Amino acid sequence: MGNIDNPGDNLWDNLLEAGIAIVVGLLVWVVLHYFIRILLKHAKSDRAPMGQTSMRWAAPMLRGIDPMIRALDHERRVQRAHTIGTLLNSILTSIVVVVTGFYLLLAFGVNIAPLLASVGVVGIAVGFGAQQLIRDFLAGIFITIEDQYGIGDVIQTSEVIGTVEYLGLRITRVMAEDGTLWYLRNGEILRLGNRSKGTYQEPAPEPEAPDSPSTPGNGAAPAPGLVPAPSTPLTNEPSESSE
């Protein structure tokens, strides 16, 4: 008799291939996640600016404010590392889950070509419908990576001037000078100035002009109770022209 495929053997082979795909996916996720954690730990424990070799000459002069600089710099680096780490972990998890899912479908003999086409169409539709959301997230990613501003910085935009209290991938929360809490979408911030990074100096107040005394010759109104002097002398004699 010819070789007859046993359905039970095929099922076990499919389950074996599916298990291998799951194990490989988990191993890839664990290894990459471990590397991301190492990078984030190194970024959080990086030395403060005063601890760098190039800034040691200024340590005696700035020793008083060094703890404040260290605290602000540490908070800033931790916030950036947390944001970037969350983003990388989300991207890694999504990629591993999608690729592993495709291999699971292939292990059970499912044709994934129509599924890929459907996913592509759905992705295009979602991309058109969520353009603003994607724009906000991309802007938040570049703001974080480029370190344009961080928590505690005083920024100036077209809408508000205030201190950054929260920086996320979608919105930035700013406390204005008048106490108003503003929520700015990252994709809508087109112009921004960081007063904490540059050498910003508050403009000096304009001096008030001294009050000049008013005189009748300058055309000012006379003081109350005073009669202005006549321009021609008053006399009861008839003028010579009338004779």
mmCIF file of C-alpha atoms in Angstrom:
data_model
loop_
_atom_site.group_PDB
_atom_site.id
_atom_site.type_symbol
_atom_site.label_atom_id
_atom_site.label_comp_id
_atom_site.label_asym_id
_atom_site.label_seq_id
_atom_site.Cartn_x
_atom_site.Cartn_y
_atom_site.Cartn_z
ATOM 1 C CA MET A 1 0.000 0.000 0.000
ATOM 2 C CA GLY A 2 1.152 3.566 -0.727
ATOM 3 C CA ASN A 3 2.121 6.119 1.804
ATOM 4 C CA ILE A 4 -1.003 7.509 3.444
ATOM 5 C CA ASP A 5 -0.685 10.670 5.511
ATOM 6 C CA ASN A 6 -2.056 10.254 8.983
ATOM 7 C CA PRO A 7 -4.201 13.249 10.000
ATOM 8 C CA GLY A 8 -2.978 12.873 13.560
ATOM 9 C CA ASP A 9 0.653 13.146 12.482
ATOM 10 C CA ASN A 10 -0.110 16.295 10.458
ATOM 11 C CA LEU A 11 -1.815 17.848 13.455
ATOM 12 C CA TRP A 12 1.148 17.133 15.682
ATOM 13 C CA ASP A 13 3.507 18.533 13.064
ATOM 14 C CA ASN A 14 1.405 21.700 12.881
ATOM 15 C CA LEU A 15 1.368 22.028 16.643
ATOM 16 C CA LEU A 16 5.133 21.492 16.743
ATOM 17 C CA GLU A 17 5.717 24.220 14.172
ATOM 18 C CA ALA A 18 3.354 26.545 16.042
ATOM 19 C CA GLY A 19 5.144 25.869 19.329
ATOM 20 C CA ILE A 20 8.525 26.549 17.717
ATOM 21 C CA ALA A 21 7.201 29.840 16.323
ATOM 22 C CA ILE A 22 5.894 30.884 19.744
ATOM 23 C CA VAL A 23 9.139 29.947 21.512
ATOM 24 C CA VAL A 24 11.270 31.776 18.947
ATOM 25 C CA GLY A 25 9.043 34.834 19.179
ATOM 26 C CA LEU A 26 9.274 34.874 22.976
ATOM 27 C CA LEU A 27 13.049 34.474 22.886
ATOM 28 C CA VAL A 28 13.418 37.336 20.414
ATOM 29 C CA TRP A 29 11.146 39.539 22.533
ATOM 30 C CA VAL A 30 12.990 38.727 25.776
ATOM 31 C CA VAL A 31 16.441 39.348 24.275
ATOM 32 C CA LEU A 32 15.502 42.654 22.639
ATOM 33 C CA HIS A 33 13.603 43.776 25.733
ATOM 34 C CA TYR A 34 16.675 43.025 27.836
ATOM 35 C CA PHE A 35 18.879 45.139 25.559
ATOM 36 C CA ILE A 36 16.369 48.001 25.736
ATOM 37 C CA ARG A 37 16.421 47.838 29.538
ATOM 38 C CA ILE A 38 20.229 47.980 29.544
ATOM 39 C CA LEU A 39 20.207 51.036 27.268
ATOM 40 C CA LEU A 40 17.599 52.797 29.405
ATOM 41 C CA LYS A 41 19.488 52.011 32.612
ATOM 42 C CA HIS A 42 22.660 53.443 31.121
ATOM 43 C CA ALA A 43 20.795 56.559 29.958
ATOM 44 C CA LYS A 44 19.246 57.123 33.411
ATOM 45 C CA SER A 45 22.545 56.664 35.265
ATOM 46 C CA ASP A 46 24.571 58.920 32.969
ATOM 47 C CA ARG A 47 26.683 61.491 34.753
ATOM 48 C CA ALA A 48 25.429 64.991 35.308
ATOM 49 C CA PRO A 49 27.067 67.864 33.373
ATOM 50 C CA MET A 50 29.179 68.917 36.398
ATOM 51 C CA GLY A 51 30.586 65.394 36.621
ATOM 52 C CA GLN A 52 31.940 65.426 33.096
ATOM 53 C CA THR A 53 35.646 65.990 32.510
ATOM 54 C CA SER A 54 35.112 69.075 30.375
ATOM 55 C CA MET A 55 33.155 70.807 33.183
ATOM 56 C CA ARG A 56 35.415 70.044 36.147
ATOM 57 C CA TRP A 57 37.085 73.456 35.905
ATOM 58 C CA ALA A 58 33.768 75.094 36.836
ATOM 59 C CA ALA A 59 33.025 72.802 39.778
ATOM 60 C CA PRO A 60 34.407 75.123 42.529
ATOM 61 C CA MET A 61 32.392 78.095 41.264
ATOM 62 C CA LEU A 62 29.164 76.150 40.679
ATOM 63 C CA ARG A 63 29.342 73.900 43.711
ATOM 64 C CA GLY A 64 26.432 75.680 45.334
ATOM 65 C CA ILE A 65 24.006 75.149 42.484
ATOM 66 C CA ASP A 66 25.358 71.768 41.422
ATOM 67 C CA PRO A 67 22.750 69.775 43.470
ATOM 68 C CA MET A 68 19.933 71.669 41.776
ATOM 69 C CA ILE A 69 21.448 71.079 38.343
ATOM 70 C CA ARG A 70 21.906 67.401 39.151
ATOM 71 C CA ALA A 71 18.296 67.019 40.274
ATOM 72 C CA LEU A 72 16.859 68.756 37.200
ATOM 73 C CA ASP A 73 19.179 66.925 34.831
ATOM 74 C CA HIS A 74 18.391 63.552 36.425
ATOM 75 C CA GLU A 75 14.632 64.173 36.229
ATOM 76 C CA ARG A 76 14.968 65.241 32.612
ATOM 77 C CA ARG A 77 17.013 62.179 31.623
ATOM 78 C CA VAL A 78 14.695 59.803 33.474
ATOM 79 C CA GLN A 79 11.655 61.290 31.763
ATOM 80 C CA ARG A 80 13.255 61.047 28.318
ATOM 81 C CA ALA A 81 14.457 57.495 28.932
ATOM 82 C CA HIS A 82 11.024 56.435 30.174
ATOM 83 C CA THR A 83 9.284 57.908 27.130
ATOM 84 C CA ILE A 84 11.720 56.425 24.625
ATOM 85 C CA GLY A 85 11.712 53.071 26.432
ATOM 86 C CA THR A 86 7.920 52.888 26.410
ATOM 87 C CA LEU A 87 7.900 53.663 22.701
ATOM 88 C CA LEU A 88 10.560 51.072 21.867
ATOM 89 C CA ASN A 89 8.863 48.384 23.949
ATOM 90 C CA SER A 90 5.519 49.063 22.276
ATOM 91 C CA ILE A 91 7.022 48.871 18.801
ATOM 92 C CA LEU A 92 8.958 45.711 19.677
ATOM 93 C CA THR A 93 5.916 43.984 21.141
ATOM 94 C CA SER A 94 3.741 44.861 18.152
ATOM 95 C CA ILE A 95 6.281 43.584 15.626
ATOM 96 C CA VAL A 96 6.921 40.334 17.502
ATOM 97 C CA VAL A 97 3.205 39.630 17.967
ATOM 98 C CA VAL A 98 2.361 40.285 14.302
ATOM 99 C CA VAL A 99 5.249 38.212 12.906
ATOM 100 C CA THR A 100 4.589 35.359 15.340
ATOM 101 C CA GLY A 101 0.897 35.395 14.443
ATOM 102 C CA PHE A 102 1.705 35.078 10.761
ATOM 103 C CA TYR A 103 3.993 32.113 11.430
ATOM 104 C CA LEU A 104 1.264 30.454 13.498
ATOM 105 C CA LEU A 105 -1.163 30.779 10.600
ATOM 106 C CA LEU A 106 1.431 29.358 8.205
ATOM 107 C CA ALA A 107 2.044 26.441 10.570
ATOM 108 C CA PHE A 108 -1.633 25.441 10.291
ATOM 109 C CA GLY A 109 -1.656 25.854 6.513
ATOM 110 C CA VAL A 110 -3.661 29.085 6.386
ATOM 111 C CA ASN A 111 -3.128 31.221 3.281
ATOM 112 C CA ILE A 112 -2.142 34.622 4.617
ATOM 113 C CA ALA A 113 -2.028 36.443 1.257
ATOM 114 C CA PRO A 114 -5.673 37.646 1.440
ATOM 115 C CA LEU A 115 -5.128 38.523 5.094
ATOM 116 C CA LEU A 116 -2.111 40.670 4.239
ATOM 117 C CA ALA A 117 -4.102 42.466 1.550
ATOM 118 C CA SER A 118 -6.941 43.134 4.004
ATOM 119 C CA VAL A 119 -4.534 44.381 6.643
ATOM 120 C CA GLY A 120 -3.003 46.726 4.090
ATOM 121 C CA VAL A 121 -6.389 48.184 3.151
ATOM 122 C CA VAL A 122 -7.381 48.592 6.803
ATOM 123 C CA GLY A 123 -4.053 50.234 7.557
ATOM 124 C CA ILE A 124 -4.525 52.756 4.760
ATOM 125 C CA ALA A 125 -8.043 53.578 5.958
ATOM 126 C CA VAL A 126 -6.913 54.000 9.564
ATOM 127 C CA GLY A 127 -3.988 56.124 8.419
ATOM 128 C CA PHE A 128 -6.280 58.536 6.570
ATOM 129 C CA GLY A 129 -8.730 58.665 9.457
ATOM 130 C CA ALA A 130 -6.128 59.227 12.169
ATOM 131 C CA GLN A 131 -3.795 61.624 10.402
ATOM 132 C CA GLN A 132 -3.867 64.176 13.211
ATOM 133 C CA LEU A 133 -3.278 61.538 15.883
ATOM 134 C CA ILE A 134 -0.324 60.094 13.971
ATOM 135 C CA ARG A 135 1.022 63.609 13.454
ATOM 136 C CA ASP A 136 0.865 64.301 17.190
ATOM 137 C CA PHE A 137 2.660 61.058 18.035
ATOM 138 C CA LEU A 138 5.406 61.616 15.465
ATOM 139 C CA ALA A 139 5.935 65.171 16.700
ATOM 140 C CA GLY A 140 6.150 63.902 20.288
ATOM 141 C CA ILE A 141 8.729 61.302 19.280
ATOM 142 C CA PHE A 142 10.971 63.867 17.600
ATOM 143 C CA ILE A 143 10.542 66.356 20.473
ATOM 144 C CA THR A 144 11.693 63.679 22.914
ATOM 145 C CA ILE A 145 14.566 62.328 20.827
ATOM 146 C CA GLU A 146 15.896 65.791 19.910
ATOM 147 C CA ASP A 147 15.420 67.046 23.484
ATOM 148 C CA GLN A 148 13.754 70.236 22.328
ATOM 149 C CA TYR A 149 12.337 70.796 25.815
ATOM 150 C CA GLY A 150 11.622 68.824 28.963
ATOM 151 C CA ILE A 151 9.931 68.966 32.331
ATOM 152 C CA GLY A 152 10.776 72.196 34.151
ATOM 153 C CA ASP A 153 11.721 74.188 31.043
ATOM 154 C CA VAL A 154 10.137 77.582 30.422
ATOM 155 C CA ILE A 155 8.884 77.609 26.845
ATOM 156 C CA GLN A 156 7.175 80.146 24.653
ATOM 157 C CA THR A 157 4.786 79.161 21.882
ATOM 158 C CA SER A 158 2.346 81.072 19.753
ATOM 159 C CA GLU A 159 -0.366 80.425 22.343
ATOM 160 C CA VAL A 160 1.249 80.415 25.784
ATOM 161 C CA ILE A 161 4.333 81.150 27.866
ATOM 162 C CA GLY A 162 4.873 78.875 30.834
ATOM 163 C CA THR A 163 6.639 75.965 32.509
ATOM 164 C CA VAL A 164 6.434 72.416 31.139
ATOM 165 C CA GLU A 165 4.847 70.072 33.678
ATOM 166 C CA TYR A 166 4.334 67.000 31.508
ATOM 167 C CA LEU A 167 5.679 65.854 28.160
ATOM 168 C CA GLY A 168 4.022 62.915 26.428
ATOM 169 C CA LEU A 169 3.959 61.518 22.943
ATOM 170 C CA ARG A 170 0.613 63.189 22.157
ATOM 171 C CA ILE A 171 0.279 66.266 24.369
ATOM 172 C CA THR A 172 2.399 68.685 26.383
ATOM 173 C CA ARG A 173 1.042 70.160 29.619
ATOM 174 C CA VAL A 174 2.210 73.717 30.359
ATOM 175 C CA MET A 175 1.529 75.894 33.415
ATOM 176 C CA ALA A 176 1.180 79.479 32.239
ATOM 177 C CA GLU A 177 2.386 82.521 34.151
ATOM 178 C CA ASP A 178 -1.164 83.413 35.183
ATOM 179 C CA GLY A 179 -1.793 79.932 36.640
ATOM 180 C CA THR A 180 -3.703 78.497 33.676
ATOM 181 C CA LEU A 181 -2.927 74.857 32.829
ATOM 182 C CA TRP A 182 -2.617 74.448 29.053
ATOM 183 C CA TYR A 183 -2.780 71.197 27.097
ATOM 184 C CA LEU A 184 -0.903 71.553 23.809
ATOM 185 C CA ARG A 185 -1.051 68.913 21.085
ATOM 186 C CA ASN A 186 2.478 68.204 19.915
ATOM 187 C CA GLY A 187 1.505 68.240 16.246
ATOM 188 C CA GLU A 188 0.081 71.769 16.590
ATOM 189 C CA ILE A 189 3.264 73.319 18.042
ATOM 190 C CA LEU A 190 4.775 74.989 14.997
ATOM 191 C CA ARG A 191 6.941 77.668 16.650
ATOM 192 C CA LEU A 192 8.568 77.191 20.041
ATOM 193 C CA GLY A 193 11.243 78.946 22.052
ATOM 194 C CA ASN A 194 13.002 77.399 25.049
ATOM 195 C CA ARG A 195 13.977 80.103 27.520
ATOM 196 C CA SER A 196 15.707 77.598 29.809
ATOM 197 C CA LYS A 197 18.234 76.477 27.204
ATOM 198 C CA GLY A 198 19.376 79.782 25.748
ATOM 199 C CA THR A 199 20.651 82.957 27.379
ATOM 200 C CA TYR A 200 17.253 84.556 27.742
ATOM 201 C CA GLN A 201 17.099 87.798 29.718
ATOM 202 C CA GLU A 202 13.932 89.577 30.657
ATOM 203 C CA PRO A 203 13.603 92.922 28.904
ATOM 204 C CA ALA A 204 14.292 95.908 31.141
ATOM 205 C CA PRO A 205 11.220 97.999 31.963
ATOM 206 C CA GLU A 206 10.954 101.219 30.015
ATOM 207 C CA PRO A 207 11.739 104.304 32.149
ATOM 208 C CA GLU A 208 8.800 106.596 32.763
ATOM 209 C CA ALA A 209 9.053 110.050 31.199
ATOM 210 C CA PRO A 210 9.220 112.865 33.825
ATOM 211 C CA ASP A 211 6.215 115.158 34.050
ATOM 212 C CA SER A 212 7.152 118.516 32.462
ATOM 213 C CA PRO A 213 5.559 121.646 33.984
ATOM 214 C CA SER A 214 2.829 123.097 31.818
ATOM 215 C CA THR A 215 3.307 126.701 30.680
ATOM 216 C CA PRO A 216 0.916 128.868 28.744
ATOM 217 C CA GLY A 217 3.545 129.412 26.053
ATOM 218 C CA ASN A 218 3.543 125.687 25.299
ATOM 219 C CA GLY A 219 -0.151 125.729 24.628
ATOM 220 C CA ALA A 220 -1.110 124.040 27.894
ATOM 221 C CA ALA A 221 -4.268 124.987 29.716
ATOM 222 C CA PRO A 222 -3.759 127.580 32.465
ATOM 223 C CA ALA A 223 -4.172 126.638 36.061
ATOM 224 C CA PRO A 224 -7.654 127.090 37.476
ATOM 225 C CA GLY A 225 -8.291 130.503 39.059
ATOM 226 C CA LEU A 226 -5.749 132.331 36.900
ATOM 227 C CA VAL A 227 -6.738 134.783 34.170
ATOM 228 C CA PRO A 228 -4.553 134.705 31.102
ATOM 229 C CA ALA A 229 -2.700 137.915 30.322
ATOM 230 C CA PRO A 230 -4.158 139.844 27.361
ATOM 231 C CA SER A 231 -2.117 139.984 24.226
ATOM 232 C CA THR A 232 -2.837 143.747 23.730
ATOM 233 C CA PRO A 233 -2.902 146.426 26.405
ATOM 234 C CA LEU A 234 -6.344 147.461 27.637
ATOM 235 C CA THR A 235 -7.002 151.270 27.376
ATOM 236 C CA ASN A 236 -9.972 153.592 27.298
ATOM 237 C CA GLU A 237 -8.342 156.082 24.900
ATOM 238 C CA PRO A 238 -9.572 155.999 21.339
ATOM 239 C CA SER A 239 -7.189 154.798 18.812
ATOM 240 C CA GLU A 240 -5.520 157.250 16.456
ATOM 241 C CA SER A 241 -7.077 155.601 13.444
ATOM 242 C CA SER A 242 -10.521 156.661 14.576
ATOM 243 C CA GLU A 243 -9.717 160.370 14.450
#
